[in-house]
Amino acid sequence: MATEILAFADRLFEQINFAAIQASTRLAREKGRYACFEGSDWQTGAYFEKRGYQSERWQHLAAEVAEQGMRNAYLLAIAPTSSTSIIAGTTAGIDPVMKRFFLEEKKGAMLPRVAPALSDKTWWIYKDAHLINQTWSVRAAGVRQRHIDQAQSLNLYITNEFTMRQLLNLYILAWESGVKTIYYVRSKSLEVAECESCAS
């Protein structure tokens, strides 16, 4: 299951990157290239080679970029979107849901947070962030990073039972996977967690 999720993340972020590059090329045609395009990895094609983009559609896009240029030197950065997600009623960017439902304090107010489309049918689809194996979270970030030219705000969710060695191993794995940043390490004790499936 986890390898399928990594493959999905790879396809999804490749498509997002493709669309972003395509849009920037169209903007360059309309409004002009960014100032330092000449000699850039975009113009030389090195950007595409470094990421292993070799399919026919990528080769076509690389040729279009070399000819038309790029409006933007940089395209993708995945921000922490906790506050925005409250307004939009979505999850916070690439983060898993903290819990299916909980109260969060924002600027002195307690806001109820509920996983999107939570119902009796979707209840078991969601897994609390602190219960997810963080090795897979880091690996997913590594897969995404190939398609992100800047950085992503990766949060780690650990329990208080985590050792420093385990945490260090996650940092090393992130570095080995090409992840550029770890934003927060959020810890939580599992001893206080109530059995949600037992609640009536």
PDB file of C-alpha atoms in Angstrom:
ATOM      1  CA  MET A   1       0.000   0.000   0.000  1.00  0.00           C
ATOM      2  CA  ALA A   2       2.715   2.499   0.964  1.00  0.00           C
ATOM      3  CA  THR A   3       4.619   1.944  -2.293  1.00  0.00           C
ATOM      4  CA  GLU A   4       1.393   2.615  -4.221  1.00  0.00           C
ATOM      5  CA  ILE A   5       1.032   5.905  -2.342  1.00  0.00           C
ATOM      6  CA  LEU A   6       4.604   6.871  -3.264  1.00  0.00           C
ATOM      7  CA  ALA A   7       3.916   6.051  -6.919  1.00  0.00           C
ATOM      8  CA  PHE A   8       0.733   8.154  -6.803  1.00  0.00           C
ATOM      9  CA  ALA A   9       2.609  11.098  -5.231  1.00  0.00           C
ATOM     10  CA  ASP A  10       5.260  10.804  -7.945  1.00  0.00           C
ATOM     11  CA  ARG A  11       2.672  10.910 -10.752  1.00  0.00           C
ATOM     12  CA  LEU A  12       0.679  13.709  -9.115  1.00  0.00           C
ATOM     13  CA  PHE A  13       3.611  16.044  -8.477  1.00  0.00           C
ATOM     14  CA  GLU A  14       5.098  15.319 -11.893  1.00  0.00           C
ATOM     15  CA  GLN A  15       1.797  16.448 -13.416  1.00  0.00           C
ATOM     16  CA  ILE A  16       1.686  19.555 -11.211  1.00  0.00           C
ATOM     17  CA  ASN A  17       5.245  20.422 -12.251  1.00  0.00           C
ATOM     18  CA  PHE A  18       4.470  19.827 -15.924  1.00  0.00           C
ATOM     19  CA  ALA A  19       1.453  22.146 -15.744  1.00  0.00           C
ATOM     20  CA  ALA A  20       3.440  24.842 -13.910  1.00  0.00           C
ATOM     21  CA  ILE A  21       6.251  24.766 -16.493  1.00  0.00           C
ATOM     22  CA  GLN A  22       3.749  24.812 -19.343  1.00  0.00           C
ATOM     23  CA  ALA A  23       1.958  27.834 -17.831  1.00  0.00           C
ATOM     24  CA  SER A  24       5.232  29.717 -17.287  1.00  0.00           C
ATOM     25  CA  THR A  25       6.257  29.073 -20.894  1.00  0.00           C
ATOM     26  CA  ARG A  26       2.930  30.418 -22.145  1.00  0.00           C
ATOM     27  CA  LEU A  27       3.348  33.486 -19.947  1.00  0.00           C
ATOM     28  CA  ALA A  28       6.856  33.987 -21.358  1.00  0.00           C
ATOM     29  CA  ARG A  29       5.405  33.979 -24.863  1.00  0.00           C
ATOM     30  CA  GLU A  30       2.860  36.602 -23.815  1.00  0.00           C
ATOM     31  CA  LYS A  31       4.888  38.805 -21.420  1.00  0.00           C
ATOM     32  CA  GLY A  32       8.531  37.920 -22.003  1.00  0.00           C
ATOM     33  CA  ARG A  33      11.170  35.742 -20.364  1.00  0.00           C
ATOM     34  CA  TYR A  34      12.589  36.331 -16.908  1.00  0.00           C
ATOM     35  CA  ALA A  35      15.800  38.384 -16.981  1.00  0.00           C
ATOM     36  CA  CYS A  36      18.391  35.616 -16.501  1.00  0.00           C
ATOM     37  CA  PHE A  37      16.837  32.938 -18.720  1.00  0.00           C
ATOM     38  CA  GLU A  38      19.776  32.821 -21.152  1.00  0.00           C
ATOM     39  CA  GLY A  39      22.203  30.094 -20.075  1.00  0.00           C
ATOM     40  CA  SER A  40      19.890  28.848 -17.307  1.00  0.00           C
ATOM     41  CA  ASP A  41      19.104  25.181 -16.672  1.00  0.00           C
ATOM     42  CA  TRP A  42      15.752  25.910 -18.297  1.00  0.00           C
ATOM     43  CA  GLN A  43      17.333  27.037 -21.551  1.00  0.00           C
ATOM     44  CA  THR A  44      20.049  24.361 -21.670  1.00  0.00           C
ATOM     45  CA  GLY A  45      17.627  21.575 -20.759  1.00  0.00           C
ATOM     46  CA  ALA A  46      19.658  20.633 -17.668  1.00  0.00           C
ATOM     47  CA  TYR A  47      16.562  21.146 -15.504  1.00  0.00           C
ATOM     48  CA  PHE A  48      14.809  18.289 -17.303  1.00  0.00           C
ATOM     49  CA  GLU A  49      17.893  16.041 -17.428  1.00  0.00           C
ATOM     50  CA  LYS A  50      18.548  16.362 -13.671  1.00  0.00           C
ATOM     51  CA  ARG A  51      15.045  15.090 -12.942  1.00  0.00           C
ATOM     52  CA  GLY A  52      15.100  12.287 -15.490  1.00  0.00           C
ATOM     53  CA  TYR A  53      12.233  13.716 -17.524  1.00  0.00           C
ATOM     54  CA  GLN A  54      12.735  11.735 -20.733  1.00  0.00           C
ATOM     55  CA  SER A  55       9.277  10.865 -22.027  1.00  0.00           C
ATOM     56  CA  GLU A  56       8.097  12.274 -25.335  1.00  0.00           C
ATOM     57  CA  ARG A  57       5.815  14.839 -23.702  1.00  0.00           C
ATOM     58  CA  TRP A  58       8.663  16.079 -21.488  1.00  0.00           C
ATOM     59  CA  GLN A  59      11.035  16.318 -24.453  1.00  0.00           C
ATOM     60  CA  HIS A  60       8.421  18.335 -26.319  1.00  0.00           C
ATOM     61  CA  LEU A  61       7.975  20.649 -23.323  1.00  0.00           C
ATOM     62  CA  ALA A  62      11.761  21.062 -22.906  1.00  0.00           C
ATOM     63  CA  ALA A  63      12.021  22.092 -26.568  1.00  0.00           C
ATOM     64  CA  GLU A  64       9.157  24.557 -26.099  1.00  0.00           C
ATOM     65  CA  VAL A  65      10.882  26.022 -23.020  1.00  0.00           C
ATOM     66  CA  ALA A  66      14.193  26.392 -24.886  1.00  0.00           C
ATOM     67  CA  GLU A  67      12.421  28.190 -27.729  1.00  0.00           C
ATOM     68  CA  GLN A  68       9.821  30.288 -25.870  1.00  0.00           C
ATOM     69  CA  GLY A  69      11.562  30.780 -22.526  1.00  0.00           C
ATOM     70  CA  MET A  70      10.169  30.856 -19.007  1.00  0.00           C
ATOM     71  CA  ARG A  71       8.394  33.726 -17.310  1.00  0.00           C
ATOM     72  CA  ASN A  72       9.448  32.458 -13.871  1.00  0.00           C
ATOM     73  CA  ALA A  73      12.872  31.282 -12.726  1.00  0.00           C
ATOM     74  CA  TYR A  74      11.282  29.260  -9.913  1.00  0.00           C
ATOM     75  CA  LEU A  75       7.884  27.628  -9.870  1.00  0.00           C
ATOM     76  CA  LEU A  76       7.019  25.391  -6.964  1.00  0.00           C
ATOM     77  CA  ALA A  77       7.286  25.642  -3.198  1.00  0.00           C
ATOM     78  CA  ILE A  78       4.844  23.826  -0.936  1.00  0.00           C
ATOM     79  CA  ALA A  79       3.920  26.151   1.918  1.00  0.00           C
ATOM     80  CA  PRO A  80       2.529  25.332   5.349  1.00  0.00           C
ATOM     81  CA  THR A  81      -1.158  26.044   4.856  1.00  0.00           C
ATOM     82  CA  SER A  82      -2.672  25.418   8.264  1.00  0.00           C
ATOM     83  CA  SER A  83      -4.566  28.732   8.526  1.00  0.00           C
ATOM     84  CA  THR A  84      -5.588  28.742   4.865  1.00  0.00           C
ATOM     85  CA  SER A  85      -6.899  25.189   5.131  1.00  0.00           C
ATOM     86  CA  ILE A  86      -9.244  26.234   7.943  1.00  0.00           C
ATOM     87  CA  ILE A  87     -10.869  28.796   5.649  1.00  0.00           C
ATOM     88  CA  ALA A  88     -10.946  26.426   2.668  1.00  0.00           C
ATOM     89  CA  GLY A  89     -12.167  23.412   4.645  1.00  0.00           C
ATOM     90  CA  THR A  90      -9.316  21.229   3.380  1.00  0.00           C
ATOM     91  CA  THR A  91      -6.296  19.464   4.790  1.00  0.00           C
ATOM     92  CA  ALA A  92      -3.134  21.490   5.381  1.00  0.00           C
ATOM     93  CA  GLY A  93      -1.153  21.039   2.163  1.00  0.00           C
ATOM     94  CA  ILE A  94       0.967  17.906   2.195  1.00  0.00           C
ATOM     95  CA  ASP A  95       0.372  17.214   5.896  1.00  0.00           C
ATOM     96  CA  PRO A  96      -1.822  14.349   6.999  1.00  0.00           C
ATOM     97  CA  VAL A  97      -4.802  15.276   9.160  1.00  0.00           C
ATOM     98  CA  MET A  98      -3.731  15.900  12.756  1.00  0.00           C
ATOM     99  CA  LYS A  99      -6.819  14.024  13.971  1.00  0.00           C
ATOM    100  CA  ARG A 100     -10.219  13.301  12.481  1.00  0.00           C
ATOM    101  CA  PHE A 101     -11.577  16.130  14.603  1.00  0.00           C
ATOM    102  CA  PHE A 102     -10.039  18.376  17.259  1.00  0.00           C
ATOM    103  CA  LEU A 103     -10.024  21.937  18.573  1.00  0.00           C
ATOM    104  CA  GLU A 104      -7.182  24.201  17.484  1.00  0.00           C
ATOM    105  CA  GLU A 105      -6.271  27.535  19.047  1.00  0.00           C
ATOM    106  CA  LYS A 106      -5.669  30.334  16.534  1.00  0.00           C
ATOM    107  CA  LYS A 107      -5.123  33.904  17.758  1.00  0.00           C
ATOM    108  CA  GLY A 108      -6.979  33.318  21.008  1.00  0.00           C
ATOM    109  CA  ALA A 109      -9.970  31.532  19.473  1.00  0.00           C
ATOM    110  CA  MET A 110     -10.729  27.822  19.599  1.00  0.00           C
ATOM    111  CA  LEU A 111     -11.589  26.543  16.132  1.00  0.00           C
ATOM    112  CA  PRO A 112     -13.067  23.116  15.457  1.00  0.00           C
ATOM    113  CA  ARG A 113     -11.092  21.187  12.839  1.00  0.00           C
ATOM    114  CA  VAL A 114     -12.773  18.296  11.054  1.00  0.00           C
ATOM    115  CA  ALA A 115     -11.214  16.123   8.363  1.00  0.00           C
ATOM    116  CA  PRO A 116     -12.719  16.948   4.937  1.00  0.00           C
ATOM    117  CA  ALA A 117     -15.798  14.910   4.015  1.00  0.00           C
ATOM    118  CA  LEU A 118     -15.662  13.048   7.335  1.00  0.00           C
ATOM    119  CA  SER A 119     -18.570  10.626   7.585  1.00  0.00           C
ATOM    120  CA  ASP A 120     -19.284   7.085   8.685  1.00  0.00           C
ATOM    121  CA  LYS A 121     -18.069   5.983   5.227  1.00  0.00           C
ATOM    122  CA  THR A 122     -14.767   7.915   5.359  1.00  0.00           C
ATOM    123  CA  TRP A 123     -14.025   7.530   9.091  1.00  0.00           C
ATOM    124  CA  TRP A 124     -11.513   4.676   8.666  1.00  0.00           C
ATOM    125  CA  ILE A 125      -9.790   6.246   5.659  1.00  0.00           C
ATOM    126  CA  TYR A 126      -8.224   8.907   7.871  1.00  0.00           C
ATOM    127  CA  LYS A 127      -5.300   8.083  10.128  1.00  0.00           C
ATOM    128  CA  ASP A 128      -4.095  10.524  12.780  1.00  0.00           C
ATOM    129  CA  ALA A 129      -0.779  12.138  11.866  1.00  0.00           C
ATOM    130  CA  HIS A 130       0.996  10.834  14.983  1.00  0.00           C
ATOM    131  CA  LEU A 131       0.051   7.246  14.107  1.00  0.00           C
ATOM    132  CA  ILE A 132       1.592   7.350  10.625  1.00  0.00           C
ATOM    133  CA  ASN A 133       5.025   5.800  10.171  1.00  0.00           C
ATOM    134  CA  GLN A 134       7.137   8.908   9.601  1.00  0.00           C
ATOM    135  CA  THR A 135       9.645   6.995   7.499  1.00  0.00           C
ATOM    136  CA  TRP A 136       6.956   6.843   4.807  1.00  0.00           C
ATOM    137  CA  SER A 137       6.188  10.551   5.243  1.00  0.00           C
ATOM    138  CA  VAL A 138       9.851  11.367   4.632  1.00  0.00           C
ATOM    139  CA  ARG A 139      10.034   9.008   1.644  1.00  0.00           C
ATOM    140  CA  ALA A 140       6.930  10.645   0.166  1.00  0.00           C
ATOM    141  CA  ALA A 141       8.602  14.042   0.598  1.00  0.00           C
ATOM    142  CA  GLY A 142      11.653  12.718  -1.248  1.00  0.00           C
ATOM    143  CA  VAL A 143       9.466  11.564  -4.125  1.00  0.00           C
ATOM    144  CA  ARG A 144       7.733  14.949  -4.276  1.00  0.00           C
ATOM    145  CA  GLN A 145      11.009  16.879  -4.038  1.00  0.00           C
ATOM    146  CA  ARG A 146      12.111  15.620  -7.465  1.00  0.00           C
ATOM    147  CA  HIS A 147       9.298  17.684  -8.955  1.00  0.00           C
ATOM    148  CA  ILE A 148       9.599  20.740  -6.675  1.00  0.00           C
ATOM    149  CA  ASP A 149      12.318  23.210  -7.635  1.00  0.00           C
ATOM    150  CA  GLN A 150      12.293  25.042  -4.302  1.00  0.00           C
ATOM    151  CA  ALA A 151      11.243  23.370  -1.054  1.00  0.00           C
ATOM    152  CA  GLN A 152       8.283  21.912   0.768  1.00  0.00           C
ATOM    153  CA  SER A 153       7.295  22.467   4.378  1.00  0.00           C
ATOM    154  CA  LEU A 154       7.558  18.944   5.715  1.00  0.00           C
ATOM    155  CA  ASN A 155       6.326  18.413   9.263  1.00  0.00           C
ATOM    156  CA  LEU A 156       7.224  15.303  11.238  1.00  0.00           C
ATOM    157  CA  TYR A 157       4.697  13.902  13.706  1.00  0.00           C
ATOM    158  CA  ILE A 158       6.317  11.860  16.441  1.00  0.00           C
ATOM    159  CA  THR A 159       5.270  10.462  19.786  1.00  0.00           C
ATOM    160  CA  ASN A 160       7.056  11.222  23.043  1.00  0.00           C
ATOM    161  CA  GLU A 161       8.378   7.663  22.927  1.00  0.00           C
ATOM    162  CA  PHE A 162      10.628   8.549  19.974  1.00  0.00           C
ATOM    163  CA  THR A 163      14.329   8.415  20.768  1.00  0.00           C
ATOM    164  CA  MET A 164      16.827  10.982  19.529  1.00  0.00           C
ATOM    165  CA  ARG A 165      18.356   8.236  17.370  1.00  0.00           C
ATOM    166  CA  GLN A 166      14.998   7.622  15.668  1.00  0.00           C
ATOM    167  CA  LEU A 167      14.559  11.337  15.053  1.00  0.00           C
ATOM    168  CA  LEU A 168      18.112  11.666  13.735  1.00  0.00           C
ATOM    169  CA  ASN A 169      17.456   8.731  11.396  1.00  0.00           C
ATOM    170  CA  LEU A 170      14.451  10.603   9.961  1.00  0.00           C
ATOM    171  CA  TYR A 171      16.631  13.671   9.349  1.00  0.00           C
ATOM    172  CA  ILE A 172      19.293  11.541   7.661  1.00  0.00           C
ATOM    173  CA  LEU A 173      16.665   9.819   5.512  1.00  0.00           C
ATOM    174  CA  ALA A 174      15.284  13.235   4.538  1.00  0.00           C
ATOM    175  CA  TRP A 175      18.759  14.402   3.511  1.00  0.00           C
ATOM    176  CA  GLU A 176      19.435  11.170   1.579  1.00  0.00           C
ATOM    177  CA  SER A 177      16.052  11.542  -0.158  1.00  0.00           C
ATOM    178  CA  GLY A 178      16.855  15.073  -1.339  1.00  0.00           C
ATOM    179  CA  VAL A 179      14.352  16.779   0.966  1.00  0.00           C
ATOM    180  CA  LYS A 180      15.410  20.404   1.427  1.00  0.00           C
ATOM    181  CA  THR A 181      13.609  21.303   4.668  1.00  0.00           C
ATOM    182  CA  ILE A 182      11.911  19.913   7.726  1.00  0.00           C
ATOM    183  CA  TYR A 183       9.603  22.602   9.036  1.00  0.00           C
ATOM    184  CA  TYR A 184       8.353  21.391  12.428  1.00  0.00           C
ATOM    185  CA  VAL A 185       8.721  18.289  14.541  1.00  0.00           C
ATOM    186  CA  ARG A 186       5.416  17.908  16.349  1.00  0.00           C
ATOM    187  CA  SER A 187       5.454  15.528  19.290  1.00  0.00           C
ATOM    188  CA  LYS A 188       2.563  14.010  21.189  1.00  0.00           C
ATOM    189  CA  SER A 189       2.088  11.474  23.940  1.00  0.00           C
ATOM    190  CA  LEU A 190       0.021   8.470  22.888  1.00  0.00           C
ATOM    191  CA  GLU A 191      -0.860   7.678  26.510  1.00  0.00           C
ATOM    192  CA  VAL A 192      -3.500  10.414  26.599  1.00  0.00           C
ATOM    193  CA  ALA A 193      -5.088   9.419  23.312  1.00  0.00           C
ATOM    194  CA  GLU A 194      -8.570   8.033  23.768  1.00  0.00           C
ATOM    195  CA  CYS A 195      -9.869   5.093  21.831  1.00  0.00           C
ATOM    196  CA  GLU A 196     -11.936   6.817  19.136  1.00  0.00           C
ATOM    197  CA  SER A 197     -13.399   3.558  17.886  1.00  0.00           C
ATOM    198  CA  CYS A 198     -14.621   2.818  21.438  1.00  0.00           C
ATOM    199  CA  ALA A 199     -16.382   6.161  21.896  1.00  0.00           C
ATOM    200  CA  SER A 200     -20.144   6.054  21.647  1.00  0.00           C
TER     201      SER A 200
END
